[in-house]
CSV table of C-alpha atoms in Angstrom, one decimal:
chain,number,residue,atom,x,y,z
A,1,MET,CA,-8.0,-4.6,6.3
A,2,SER,CA,-4.4,-5.2,5.3
A,3,LEU,CA,-2.1,-8.0,4.1
A,4,PHE,CA,0.8,-9.0,6.3
A,5,ALA,CA,3.6,-11.5,6.0
A,6,ILE,CA,6.0,-13.4,8.2
A,7,ALA,CA,7.9,-16.6,7.6
A,8,ASP,CA,9.8,-19.1,9.8
A,9,LEU,CA,7.6,-19.1,12.9
A,10,HIS,CA,9.4,-22.2,14.2
A,11,PHE,CA,6.7,-22.9,16.8
A,12,GLY,CA,7.7,-25.8,19.0
A,13,LYS,CA,5.4,-25.9,22.0
A,14,GLY,CA,3.7,-29.2,20.9
A,15,VAL,CA,7.0,-31.1,20.8
A,16,ASN,CA,8.7,-29.1,23.6
A,17,LYS,CA,11.4,-27.6,21.3
A,18,THR,CA,12.6,-24.1,21.5
A,19,MET,CA,15.0,-22.0,19.5
A,20,ASP,CA,16.9,-20.8,22.5
A,21,ILE,CA,20.1,-22.7,21.6
A,22,PHE,CA,20.5,-20.2,18.7
A,23,GLY,CA,20.8,-17.4,21.3
A,24,GLU,CA,19.5,-13.9,20.7
A,25,PRO,CA,17.2,-13.0,19.1
A,26,TRP,CA,15.6,-16.4,19.3
A,27,THR,CA,15.4,-16.7,23.1
A,28,GLY,CA,11.8,-16.8,24.0
A,29,HIS,CA,10.9,-16.0,20.4
A,30,MET,CA,7.5,-17.7,20.4
A,31,GLU,CA,6.2,-15.5,23.2
A,32,LYS,CA,7.6,-12.4,21.5
A,33,LEU,CA,6.0,-13.3,18.2
A,34,ILE,CA,2.6,-14.0,19.7
A,35,ALA,CA,2.6,-10.7,21.5
A,36,ASN,CA,3.8,-8.7,18.5
A,37,TRP,CA,1.3,-10.5,16.2
A,38,THR,CA,-1.5,-9.7,18.6
A,39,ASN,CA,-0.5,-6.0,18.8
A,40,THR,CA,-0.1,-5.7,15.0
A,41,VAL,CA,-2.7,-7.8,13.2
A,42,SER,CA,-6.5,-7.4,13.5
A,43,ASP,CA,-9.2,-10.0,12.8
A,44,LYS,CA,-9.9,-8.2,9.5
A,45,ASP,CA,-6.3,-8.7,8.2
A,46,THR,CA,-4.7,-11.6,6.4
A,47,VAL,CA,-1.2,-13.0,7.1
A,48,LEU,CA,1.0,-14.9,4.6
A,49,ILE,CA,3.2,-17.5,6.3
A,50,PRO,CA,5.7,-18.9,3.8
A,51,GLY,CA,7.0,-22.0,5.6
A,52,ASP,CA,8.8,-23.4,8.6
A,53,ILE,CA,5.7,-23.1,10.7
A,54,CYS,CA,6.4,-25.6,13.5
A,55,TRP,CA,8.8,-28.4,14.4
A,56,ALA,CA,6.3,-31.2,14.6
A,57,ASN,CA,6.8,-34.4,12.7
A,58,SER,CA,3.1,-35.3,12.3
A,59,LEU,CA,-0.2,-33.5,12.0
A,60,ASN,CA,-1.2,-34.8,15.4
A,61,GLU,CA,2.0,-33.4,16.9
A,62,ALA,CA,1.5,-30.1,15.2
A,63,LYS,CA,-2.0,-29.6,16.8
A,64,THR,CA,-0.9,-27.6,19.8
A,65,ASP,CA,1.1,-25.1,17.6
A,66,LEU,CA,-1.5,-24.9,14.8
A,67,ASP,CA,-4.2,-24.3,17.4
A,68,ILE,CA,-2.2,-21.4,18.8
A,69,LEU,CA,-1.7,-20.0,15.3
A,70,LEU,CA,-5.4,-20.4,14.5
A,71,SER,CA,-6.3,-18.5,17.6
A,72,LEU,CA,-4.2,-15.4,16.6
A,73,PRO,CA,-5.9,-12.5,14.9
A,74,GLY,CA,-6.4,-12.5,11.1
A,75,LYS,CA,-6.8,-15.0,8.3
A,76,LYS,CA,-3.8,-17.2,7.7
A,77,VAL,CA,-2.4,-18.4,4.4
A,78,LEU,CA,0.2,-21.2,5.0
A,79,MET,CA,2.9,-22.7,2.8
A,80,GLU,CA,5.2,-25.6,3.5
A,81,GLY,CA,8.8,-25.0,4.5
A,82,ASN,CA,11.7,-27.4,4.6
A,83,HIS,CA,11.1,-28.2,8.3
A,84,ASP,CA,7.4,-28.7,8.1
A,85,TYR,CA,7.5,-32.5,8.3
A,86,TRP,CA,3.9,-32.4,9.8
A,87,TRP,CA,2.5,-31.2,6.5
A,88,ASP,CA,0.7,-34.2,5.1
A,89,SER,CA,-1.5,-34.2,2.0
A,90,LEU,CA,-3.3,-31.0,1.1
A,91,ASN,CA,-6.6,-32.7,1.7
A,92,LYS,CA,-5.6,-33.8,5.3
A,93,VAL,CA,-4.3,-30.5,6.4
A,94,THR,CA,-7.2,-28.6,4.9
A,95,ALA,CA,-9.7,-31.0,6.6
A,96,ALA,CA,-8.0,-30.6,9.9
A,97,TYR,CA,-7.9,-26.7,9.7
A,98,PRO,CA,-10.6,-25.6,7.3
A,99,ASN,CA,-10.4,-22.0,8.6
A,100,MET,CA,-6.8,-21.7,7.4
A,101,PHE,CA,-5.7,-21.7,3.7
A,102,PHE,CA,-3.0,-24.0,2.6
A,103,MET,CA,-1.0,-23.1,-0.5
A,104,GLN,CA,-0.1,-26.0,-2.7
A,105,ASN,CA,-0.6,-25.9,-6.5
A,106,ASN,CA,-3.4,-23.3,-6.0
A,107,HIS,CA,-3.8,-19.6,-5.3
A,108,TYR,CA,-5.5,-17.4,-2.7
A,109,MET,CA,-7.3,-14.2,-3.5
A,110,TYR,CA,-6.7,-11.1,-1.4
A,111,LYS,CA,-9.0,-8.3,-2.8
A,112,ASP,CA,-7.8,-8.2,-6.5
A,113,THR,CA,-4.4,-9.8,-5.8
A,114,ALA,CA,-3.8,-13.5,-6.5
A,115,VAL,CA,-1.3,-14.9,-4.1
A,116,CYS,CA,0.6,-17.9,-5.6
A,117,GLY,CA,3.5,-19.9,-4.4
A,118,THR,CA,5.5,-23.0,-3.5
A,119,ARG,CA,8.2,-24.0,-1.1
A,120,GLY,CA,11.0,-23.6,-3.6
A,121,TRP,CA,14.5,-25.0,-3.2
A,122,LEU,CA,18.1,-24.2,-3.6
A,123,CYS,CA,18.9,-22.8,-7.0
A,124,PRO,CA,21.6,-24.0,-9.4
A,125,ASN,CA,25.0,-22.4,-8.9
A,126,ASP,CA,24.3,-21.8,-5.3
A,127,THR,CA,27.3,-22.5,-3.1
A,128,LYS,CA,25.4,-25.4,-1.4
A,129,PHE,CA,23.7,-26.7,-4.6
A,130,ASP,CA,24.7,-30.1,-5.9
A,131,GLU,CA,23.2,-32.5,-8.5
A,132,ALA,CA,21.1,-34.2,-5.9
A,133,ASP,CA,19.2,-30.9,-5.5
A,134,ARG,CA,18.3,-30.6,-9.2
A,135,LYS,CA,15.3,-33.0,-9.2
A,136,ILE,CA,13.7,-31.2,-6.2
A,137,TYR,CA,14.5,-27.8,-7.7
A,138,ASN,CA,12.8,-28.8,-11.0
A,139,ARG,CA,9.8,-30.1,-9.2
A,140,ALA,CA,9.5,-26.9,-7.2
A,141,CYS,CA,9.6,-24.8,-10.4
A,142,GLY,CA,6.8,-27.0,-11.8
A,143,ARG,CA,4.7,-26.4,-8.7
A,144,LEU,CA,5.1,-22.7,-8.9
A,145,LYS,CA,3.9,-22.8,-12.5
A,146,LEU,CA,0.9,-24.9,-11.4
A,147,SER,CA,0.1,-22.2,-8.8
A,148,LEU,CA,0.5,-19.4,-11.3
A,149,ASP,CA,-1.6,-21.2,-13.9
A,150,SER,CA,-4.4,-21.7,-11.4
A,151,ALA,CA,-4.6,-17.9,-10.9
A,152,VAL,CA,-4.5,-17.3,-14.7
A,153,ARG,CA,-7.2,-19.9,-15.4
A,154,ALA,CA,-9.5,-18.2,-12.8
A,155,GLY,CA,-9.0,-14.8,-14.6
A,156,HIS,CA,-6.7,-13.3,-11.9
A,157,GLY,CA,-3.4,-13.2,-13.8
A,158,GLY,CA,-3.1,-9.4,-13.9
A,159,ASN,CA,-2.0,-8.8,-10.3
A,160,ILE,CA,0.0,-11.6,-8.7
A,161,THR,CA,2.1,-11.8,-5.5
A,162,VAL,CA,4.3,-14.8,-5.1
A,163,MET,CA,5.3,-16.4,-1.7
A,164,LEU,CA,8.2,-18.9,-1.4
A,165,HIS,CA,10.0,-20.4,1.5
A,166,TYR,CA,13.4,-20.5,-0.1
A,167,PRO,CA,14.9,-17.4,-1.8
A,168,PRO,CA,14.0,-17.6,-5.5
A,169,MET,CA,17.6,-17.2,-6.6
A,170,ASN,CA,21.0,-18.5,-5.6
A,171,ASP,CA,23.4,-16.8,-3.2
A,172,LYS,CA,24.9,-14.8,-6.1
A,173,HIS,CA,21.5,-13.4,-7.0
A,174,GLU,CA,21.5,-15.0,-10.5
A,175,PRO,CA,18.3,-15.7,-12.5
A,176,SER,CA,16.7,-19.1,-11.9
A,177,GLY,CA,13.7,-21.1,-13.0
A,178,PHE,CA,11.7,-19.3,-10.3
A,179,THR,CA,12.7,-15.8,-11.5
A,180,GLU,CA,12.0,-16.8,-15.1
A,181,LEU,CA,8.4,-17.8,-14.1
A,182,ILE,CA,8.1,-14.6,-12.1
A,183,GLU,CA,9.0,-12.6,-15.2
A,184,GLN,CA,6.9,-14.7,-17.6
A,185,TYR,CA,3.7,-14.2,-15.5
A,186,GLY,CA,4.4,-10.5,-14.7
A,187,VAL,CA,4.5,-11.0,-10.9
A,188,LYS,CA,4.5,-7.7,-9.0
A,189,ARG,CA,5.7,-8.8,-5.6
A,190,VAL,CA,7.8,-11.7,-4.2
A,191,ILE,CA,8.2,-12.6,-0.5
A,192,TYR,CA,10.4,-15.3,0.9
A,193,GLY,CA,12.0,-16.5,4.1
A,194,HIS,CA,14.4,-19.3,5.1
A,195,LEU,CA,17.4,-17.0,5.7
A,196,HIS,CA,18.5,-16.6,9.4
A,197,GLY,CA,21.5,-15.2,11.1
A,198,LYS,CA,23.6,-12.1,10.2
A,199,GLU,CA,25.6,-13.7,7.5
A,200,SER,CA,22.7,-15.2,5.6
A,201,ILE,CA,20.5,-12.1,6.1
A,202,ASP,CA,23.3,-9.8,5.0
A,203,GLY,CA,23.5,-11.8,1.7
A,204,ARG,CA,19.8,-11.4,0.9
A,205,PHE,CA,18.4,-9.8,-2.2
A,206,GLU,CA,15.7,-7.2,-1.6
A,207,GLY,CA,14.5,-4.6,-4.1
A,208,VAL,CA,13.3,-4.6,-7.7
A,209,MET,CA,14.5,-7.1,-10.3
A,210,GLY,CA,12.7,-7.2,-13.6
A,211,CYS,CA,9.0,-6.8,-13.0
A,212,ALA,CA,8.9,-7.7,-9.3
A,213,GLU,CA,9.9,-6.3,-6.0
A,214,TYR,CA,11.5,-8.9,-3.7
A,215,GLN,CA,11.3,-8.9,0.1
A,216,LEU,CA,12.7,-11.1,2.9
A,217,VAL,CA,10.2,-11.8,5.6
A,218,SER,CA,12.0,-14.2,7.9
A,219,ALA,CA,10.8,-13.8,11.5
A,220,ASP,CA,14.1,-12.9,13.0
A,221,TYR,CA,14.8,-10.4,10.3
A,222,LEU,CA,11.4,-8.8,11.1
A,223,ASN,CA,12.1,-8.8,14.8
A,224,PHE,CA,9.3,-11.4,15.1
A,225,THR,CA,6.6,-8.9,14.0
A,226,PRO,CA,4.4,-9.5,10.9
A,227,ILE,CA,5.1,-6.8,8.3
A,228,LYS,CA,2.4,-5.1,6.3
A,229,ILE,CA,3.0,-5.6,2.6
A,230,MET,CA,-0.3,-4.3,1.2
A,231,ASP,CA,-3.4,-2.4,2.3
């Protein structure tokens, strides 16, 4: 029984969209990911999936890809990414897939670890950040706090892992509202995705900052294989 993570599945079977135009390593990535997942994860394991799950624009369009994901081994904890346009209200996605857990202003318990999170957003002073991003960034910080507070209220604030889609800091690795909350709540581990391609991945932050260890789990960075982050 282990906890795994992988972000940015970018499934597209339901809308006939592939990632092949991005070349290697994305050519045929869905088949590679399914095979690697099946060979790595057991039904007793849990997999954290921090966003960009599939390319569908509606929950109905997402059905083919979500059904495939549901059929793979292990329990799944899903979070919205910036391309998950199919993600409707929490009630609707949960009703459609009650056997998967959807992270939104809530938390998930894995043994004695509370998993919290939110999509996140670009952080101030990032090269791509402008004032139009500030409102979304502030809202995302608020949603992370709601998730963390849900764990604390339930008495599970002593051992927290945070999952975000976006990196929780800017491209200069400066502190942000996300990292301030991570410090405030004594988070032990942070995983995130969103970064693709050599240049973006080379600019990642991994390692310990303050109280937490940070880890990139984008699918292409992991060679499309879920990575174990905890026994």
